[in-house]
Amino acid sequence: MPITLHVTRKLKWNLDPGRRYQKIGKQRNMDIRQLIKECLKESEDEKRRKKNIIVHKLPEAENDRFEERRNHDQNFANTLVKEVLMVDVDVMEVRRLGRRNNEDPKRPLLISFANDWDQRKVVNSLYRLKNAAPVYRNLRVTNDLSKEERTEFKQLVQEAKNLTALDKGGNFFYIVRNKEIMKVKRRPAAATTTTMTEERENKTDGGEGLH
């Protein structure tokens, strides 16, 4: 979203009667200036995150040295992008998210590209993971979402699960796609596969799954 449009929409929302920014005098002007700063920061953050993907369920290297673990992740990212997905773009940065946990060493891996165009090329090639080796096929890949976007997604997932539970005939299930809830018809001959698809689509570990 363009920065000017993002700022305009947020200002309009907050300046409506009854909003917390509906004030008068100097304090109101200060609040507006602060609001504009926040909008600009959010827009820049959104622009940065559009260059990233998040890889889930990838085990970490069993090594106490940070450099060795980072090199392992860098090599994995390069292999994933260039050899498995067959996309000729450069990986600019890789890093694990969150604190290291030896009991469950599978922190999400952030992979960053030069621009959002390169990111889209990678995302559009994720279908190749279906026929890749298990170490790649079992991965879950999502966009890099903000905290607010992840919260919104989780709410949609819960709503989709509730709708699925209400389908007494068991003929349909609901998934989240592009921030919308979609109704999907079950295939009787592949009930197990359908259930797995439903569970995969409605995971909440970081946002809507791209694979």
mmCIF file of C-alpha atoms in Angstrom:
data_model
loop_
_atom_site.group_PDB
_atom_site.id
_atom_site.type_symbol
_atom_site.label_atom_id
_atom_site.label_comp_id
_atom_site.label_asym_id
_atom_site.label_seq_id
_atom_site.Cartn_x
_atom_site.Cartn_y
_atom_site.Cartn_z
ATOM 1 C CA MET A 1 0.000 0.000 0.000
ATOM 2 C CA PRO A 2 1.446 3.488 -0.885
ATOM 3 C CA ILE A 3 2.629 5.435 2.165
ATOM 4 C CA THR A 4 0.339 8.420 1.470
ATOM 5 C CA LEU A 5 -2.744 6.195 1.216
ATOM 6 C CA HIS A 6 -1.763 4.299 4.384
ATOM 7 C CA VAL A 7 -1.366 7.573 6.330
ATOM 8 C CA THR A 8 -4.590 9.067 4.934
ATOM 9 C CA ARG A 9 -6.663 5.998 5.885
ATOM 10 C CA LYS A 10 -5.278 5.832 9.387
ATOM 11 C CA LEU A 11 -5.735 9.566 9.965
ATOM 12 C CA LYS A 12 -9.331 9.386 8.764
ATOM 13 C CA TRP A 13 -10.050 6.487 11.122
ATOM 14 C CA ASN A 14 -8.487 8.114 14.161
ATOM 15 C CA LEU A 15 -9.987 11.557 13.571
ATOM 16 C CA ASP A 16 -13.560 10.267 13.464
ATOM 17 C CA PRO A 17 -15.742 11.573 16.315
ATOM 18 C CA GLY A 18 -15.231 9.553 19.442
ATOM 19 C CA ARG A 19 -11.759 8.300 18.501
ATOM 20 C CA ARG A 20 -8.909 8.879 20.916
ATOM 21 C CA TYR A 21 -7.264 11.368 18.540
ATOM 22 C CA GLN A 22 -10.347 13.597 18.423
ATOM 23 C CA LYS A 23 -8.853 16.404 20.529
ATOM 24 C CA ILE A 24 -8.409 20.136 20.212
ATOM 25 C CA GLY A 25 -5.499 22.563 20.311
ATOM 26 C CA LYS A 26 -1.834 21.749 20.674
ATOM 27 C CA GLN A 27 -2.328 18.234 22.093
ATOM 28 C CA ARG A 28 -4.385 17.189 19.060
ATOM 29 C CA ASN A 29 -1.701 18.485 16.689
ATOM 30 C CA MET A 30 0.970 16.595 18.601
ATOM 31 C CA ASP A 31 -1.118 13.426 18.400
ATOM 32 C CA ILE A 32 -1.519 13.850 14.634
ATOM 33 C CA ARG A 33 2.218 14.293 14.155
ATOM 34 C CA GLN A 34 2.873 11.197 16.245
ATOM 35 C CA LEU A 35 0.252 9.283 14.309
ATOM 36 C CA ILE A 36 1.896 10.223 10.995
ATOM 37 C CA LYS A 37 5.258 9.023 12.325
ATOM 38 C CA GLU A 38 3.698 5.731 13.363
ATOM 39 C CA CYS A 39 2.040 5.316 9.974
ATOM 40 C CA LEU A 40 5.314 5.955 8.150
ATOM 41 C CA LYS A 41 7.079 3.441 10.375
ATOM 42 C CA GLU A 42 4.377 0.818 9.804
ATOM 43 C CA SER A 43 4.500 1.387 6.045
ATOM 44 C CA GLU A 44 8.287 0.977 5.958
ATOM 45 C CA ASP A 45 8.006 -2.169 8.077
ATOM 46 C CA GLU A 46 5.376 -3.581 5.709
ATOM 47 C CA LYS A 47 7.610 -2.804 2.733
ATOM 48 C CA ARG A 48 10.538 -4.598 4.404
ATOM 49 C CA ARG A 49 8.504 -7.673 5.329
ATOM 50 C CA LYS A 50 7.263 -8.094 1.757
ATOM 51 C CA LYS A 51 10.814 -9.122 0.818
ATOM 52 C CA ASN A 52 10.786 -12.047 3.257
ATOM 53 C CA ILE A 53 9.435 -15.550 3.655
ATOM 54 C CA ILE A 54 9.314 -17.606 6.860
ATOM 55 C CA VAL A 55 10.214 -21.305 6.770
ATOM 56 C CA HIS A 56 8.725 -23.440 9.545
ATOM 57 C CA LYS A 57 9.554 -26.952 10.792
ATOM 58 C CA LEU A 58 13.199 -26.858 9.657
ATOM 59 C CA PRO A 59 15.501 -28.473 12.270
ATOM 60 C CA GLU A 60 18.492 -26.431 13.356
ATOM 61 C CA ALA A 61 22.073 -27.613 13.113
ATOM 62 C CA GLU A 62 23.264 -29.389 16.265
ATOM 63 C CA ASN A 63 26.179 -27.088 16.890
ATOM 64 C CA ASP A 64 26.938 -24.722 19.751
ATOM 65 C CA ARG A 65 28.775 -22.264 17.491
ATOM 66 C CA PHE A 66 26.561 -19.528 16.090
ATOM 67 C CA GLU A 67 28.652 -19.193 12.921
ATOM 68 C CA GLU A 68 28.252 -22.886 12.115
ATOM 69 C CA ARG A 69 24.494 -22.783 12.616
ATOM 70 C CA ARG A 70 24.208 -19.653 10.481
ATOM 71 C CA ASN A 71 26.289 -21.208 7.689
ATOM 72 C CA HIS A 72 24.051 -24.288 7.808
ATOM 73 C CA ASP A 73 20.939 -22.143 7.402
ATOM 74 C CA GLN A 74 22.527 -20.049 4.660
ATOM 75 C CA ASN A 75 23.490 -23.142 2.669
ATOM 76 C CA PHE A 76 20.020 -24.590 3.157
ATOM 77 C CA ALA A 77 18.356 -21.375 1.937
ATOM 78 C CA ASN A 78 20.575 -21.216 -1.150
ATOM 79 C CA THR A 79 19.882 -24.848 -2.000
ATOM 80 C CA LEU A 80 16.148 -24.434 -1.422
ATOM 81 C CA VAL A 81 15.866 -21.387 -3.667
ATOM 82 C CA LYS A 82 18.300 -22.187 -6.468
ATOM 83 C CA GLU A 83 18.216 -25.981 -6.720
ATOM 84 C CA VAL A 84 14.852 -27.113 -5.343
ATOM 85 C CA LEU A 85 12.669 -24.192 -6.416
ATOM 86 C CA MET A 86 14.948 -23.393 -9.380
ATOM 87 C CA VAL A 87 14.703 -19.615 -8.944
ATOM 88 C CA ASP A 88 17.701 -17.500 -9.919
ATOM 89 C CA VAL A 89 17.624 -14.883 -7.156
ATOM 90 C CA ASP A 90 20.031 -14.060 -4.360
ATOM 91 C CA VAL A 91 19.361 -14.767 -0.699
ATOM 92 C CA MET A 92 20.301 -11.572 1.119
ATOM 93 C CA GLU A 93 19.842 -12.662 4.735
ATOM 94 C CA VAL A 94 18.862 -15.669 6.839
ATOM 95 C CA ARG A 95 18.172 -15.688 10.567
ATOM 96 C CA ARG A 96 16.270 -17.715 13.118
ATOM 97 C CA LEU A 97 13.395 -16.057 14.933
ATOM 98 C CA GLY A 98 13.079 -16.245 18.700
ATOM 99 C CA ARG A 99 15.362 -17.673 21.341
ATOM 100 C CA ARG A 100 17.170 -20.956 20.826
ATOM 101 C CA ASN A 101 15.471 -23.902 22.538
ATOM 102 C CA ASN A 102 17.342 -27.203 22.738
ATOM 103 C CA GLU A 103 14.142 -29.093 23.572
ATOM 104 C CA ASP A 104 12.523 -28.075 20.282
ATOM 105 C CA PRO A 105 15.260 -26.805 17.944
ATOM 106 C CA LYS A 106 12.982 -25.778 15.079
ATOM 107 C CA ARG A 107 12.746 -22.023 15.314
ATOM 108 C CA PRO A 108 11.238 -20.376 12.226
ATOM 109 C CA LEU A 109 13.827 -19.344 9.636
ATOM 110 C CA LEU A 110 13.476 -15.942 7.993
ATOM 111 C CA ILE A 111 14.816 -15.724 4.442
ATOM 112 C CA SER A 112 15.142 -12.248 2.951
ATOM 113 C CA PHE A 113 15.544 -11.279 -0.707
ATOM 114 C CA ALA A 114 16.664 -8.108 -2.468
ATOM 115 C CA ASN A 115 13.124 -6.941 -3.224
ATOM 116 C CA ASP A 116 9.501 -8.065 -3.172
ATOM 117 C CA TRP A 117 9.683 -9.080 -6.842
ATOM 118 C CA ASP A 118 12.304 -11.716 -6.037
ATOM 119 C CA GLN A 119 10.156 -12.843 -3.095
ATOM 120 C CA ARG A 120 7.140 -13.329 -5.358
ATOM 121 C CA LYS A 121 9.186 -15.388 -7.810
ATOM 122 C CA VAL A 122 10.168 -17.704 -4.971
ATOM 123 C CA VAL A 123 6.597 -17.914 -3.659
ATOM 124 C CA ASN A 124 5.275 -18.713 -7.136
ATOM 125 C CA SER A 125 7.689 -21.658 -7.331
ATOM 126 C CA LEU A 126 6.737 -23.279 -4.018
ATOM 127 C CA TYR A 127 4.567 -25.806 -5.836
ATOM 128 C CA ARG A 128 7.803 -27.644 -6.644
ATOM 129 C CA LEU A 129 8.128 -28.651 -2.992
ATOM 130 C CA LYS A 130 5.348 -31.214 -3.452
ATOM 131 C CA ASN A 131 7.697 -33.421 -5.471
ATOM 132 C CA ALA A 132 10.879 -32.600 -3.574
ATOM 133 C CA ALA A 133 12.737 -34.699 -1.007
ATOM 134 C CA PRO A 134 10.962 -35.077 2.387
ATOM 135 C CA VAL A 135 13.226 -32.537 4.079
ATOM 136 C CA TYR A 136 11.791 -29.898 1.732
ATOM 137 C CA ARG A 137 8.327 -31.334 1.132
ATOM 138 C CA ASN A 138 7.477 -31.308 4.850
ATOM 139 C CA LEU A 139 8.336 -27.643 5.315
ATOM 140 C CA ARG A 140 5.733 -24.966 5.889
ATOM 141 C CA VAL A 141 6.336 -21.595 4.229
ATOM 142 C CA THR A 142 4.492 -18.367 5.076
ATOM 143 C CA ASN A 143 4.738 -14.667 4.351
ATOM 144 C CA ASP A 144 6.408 -12.457 6.949
ATOM 145 C CA LEU A 145 3.362 -11.023 8.721
ATOM 146 C CA SER A 146 3.105 -8.376 11.388
ATOM 147 C CA LYS A 147 1.834 -9.208 14.873
ATOM 148 C CA GLU A 148 -1.538 -7.654 14.010
ATOM 149 C CA GLU A 149 -1.797 -9.683 10.790
ATOM 150 C CA ARG A 150 -0.956 -12.920 12.619
ATOM 151 C CA THR A 151 -3.644 -12.162 15.212
ATOM 152 C CA GLU A 152 -6.179 -11.489 12.465
ATOM 153 C CA PHE A 153 -5.227 -14.741 10.732
ATOM 154 C CA LYS A 154 -5.632 -16.769 13.918
ATOM 155 C CA GLN A 155 -9.099 -15.308 14.412
ATOM 156 C CA LEU A 156 -10.054 -16.258 10.851
ATOM 157 C CA VAL A 157 -8.680 -19.772 11.364
ATOM 158 C CA GLN A 158 -10.763 -20.212 14.503
ATOM 159 C CA GLU A 159 -13.841 -19.000 12.649
ATOM 160 C CA ALA A 160 -13.097 -21.462 9.824
ATOM 161 C CA LYS A 161 -12.779 -24.310 12.332
ATOM 162 C CA ASN A 162 -16.086 -23.330 13.940
ATOM 163 C CA LEU A 163 -17.821 -23.338 10.561
ATOM 164 C CA THR A 164 -16.355 -26.766 9.780
ATOM 165 C CA ALA A 165 -17.657 -28.121 13.092
ATOM 166 C CA LEU A 166 -21.135 -26.826 12.280
ATOM 167 C CA ASP A 167 -21.252 -28.796 9.026
ATOM 168 C CA LYS A 168 -23.218 -31.740 10.350
ATOM 169 C CA GLY A 169 -23.179 -33.578 7.045
ATOM 170 C CA GLY A 170 -19.390 -33.506 6.880
ATOM 171 C CA ASN A 171 -19.515 -32.596 3.201
ATOM 172 C CA PHE A 172 -17.504 -29.383 3.476
ATOM 173 C CA PHE A 173 -14.622 -27.851 5.388
ATOM 174 C CA TYR A 174 -13.406 -24.269 5.603
ATOM 175 C CA ILE A 175 -9.922 -22.827 5.072
ATOM 176 C CA VAL A 176 -8.392 -19.358 5.092
ATOM 177 C CA ARG A 177 -7.099 -17.997 1.802
ATOM 178 C CA ASN A 178 -6.041 -14.401 1.076
ATOM 179 C CA LYS A 179 -7.553 -13.219 4.364
ATOM 180 C CA GLU A 180 -10.904 -14.744 3.471
ATOM 181 C CA ILE A 181 -12.691 -17.921 4.566
ATOM 182 C CA MET A 182 -13.314 -20.367 1.733
ATOM 183 C CA LYS A 183 -15.760 -23.272 1.670
ATOM 184 C CA VAL A 184 -14.227 -26.457 0.223
ATOM 185 C CA LYS A 185 -16.092 -29.640 -0.695
ATOM 186 C CA ARG A 186 -14.663 -32.823 0.764
ATOM 187 C CA ARG A 187 -13.738 -35.679 -1.544
ATOM 188 C CA PRO A 188 -15.251 -38.904 -0.104
ATOM 189 C CA ALA A 189 -12.667 -41.100 -1.810
ATOM 190 C CA ALA A 190 -9.851 -39.198 -0.175
ATOM 191 C CA ALA A 191 -11.159 -38.387 3.295
ATOM 192 C CA THR A 192 -7.776 -38.774 4.982
ATOM 193 C CA THR A 193 -6.060 -36.540 2.452
ATOM 194 C CA THR A 194 -8.804 -33.951 2.800
ATOM 195 C CA THR A 195 -8.474 -33.873 6.574
ATOM 196 C CA MET A 196 -4.718 -33.418 6.298
ATOM 197 C CA THR A 197 -5.239 -30.594 3.796
ATOM 198 C CA GLU A 198 -7.665 -28.869 6.147
ATOM 199 C CA GLU A 199 -5.243 -29.112 9.059
ATOM 200 C CA ARG A 200 -2.333 -27.884 6.952
ATOM 201 C CA GLU A 201 -4.223 -24.908 5.536
ATOM 202 C CA ASN A 202 -5.448 -23.816 8.957
ATOM 203 C CA LYS A 203 -2.209 -23.924 10.882
ATOM 204 C CA THR A 204 -1.640 -20.829 13.024
ATOM 205 C CA ASP A 205 2.156 -20.890 13.363
ATOM 206 C CA GLY A 206 2.875 -17.589 11.662
ATOM 207 C CA GLY A 207 0.162 -17.058 9.105
ATOM 208 C CA GLU A 208 -1.423 -18.457 6.011
ATOM 209 C CA GLY A 209 0.612 -21.260 4.510
ATOM 210 C CA LEU A 210 2.009 -20.688 1.027
ATOM 211 C CA HIS A 211 3.038 -24.353 1.027
#
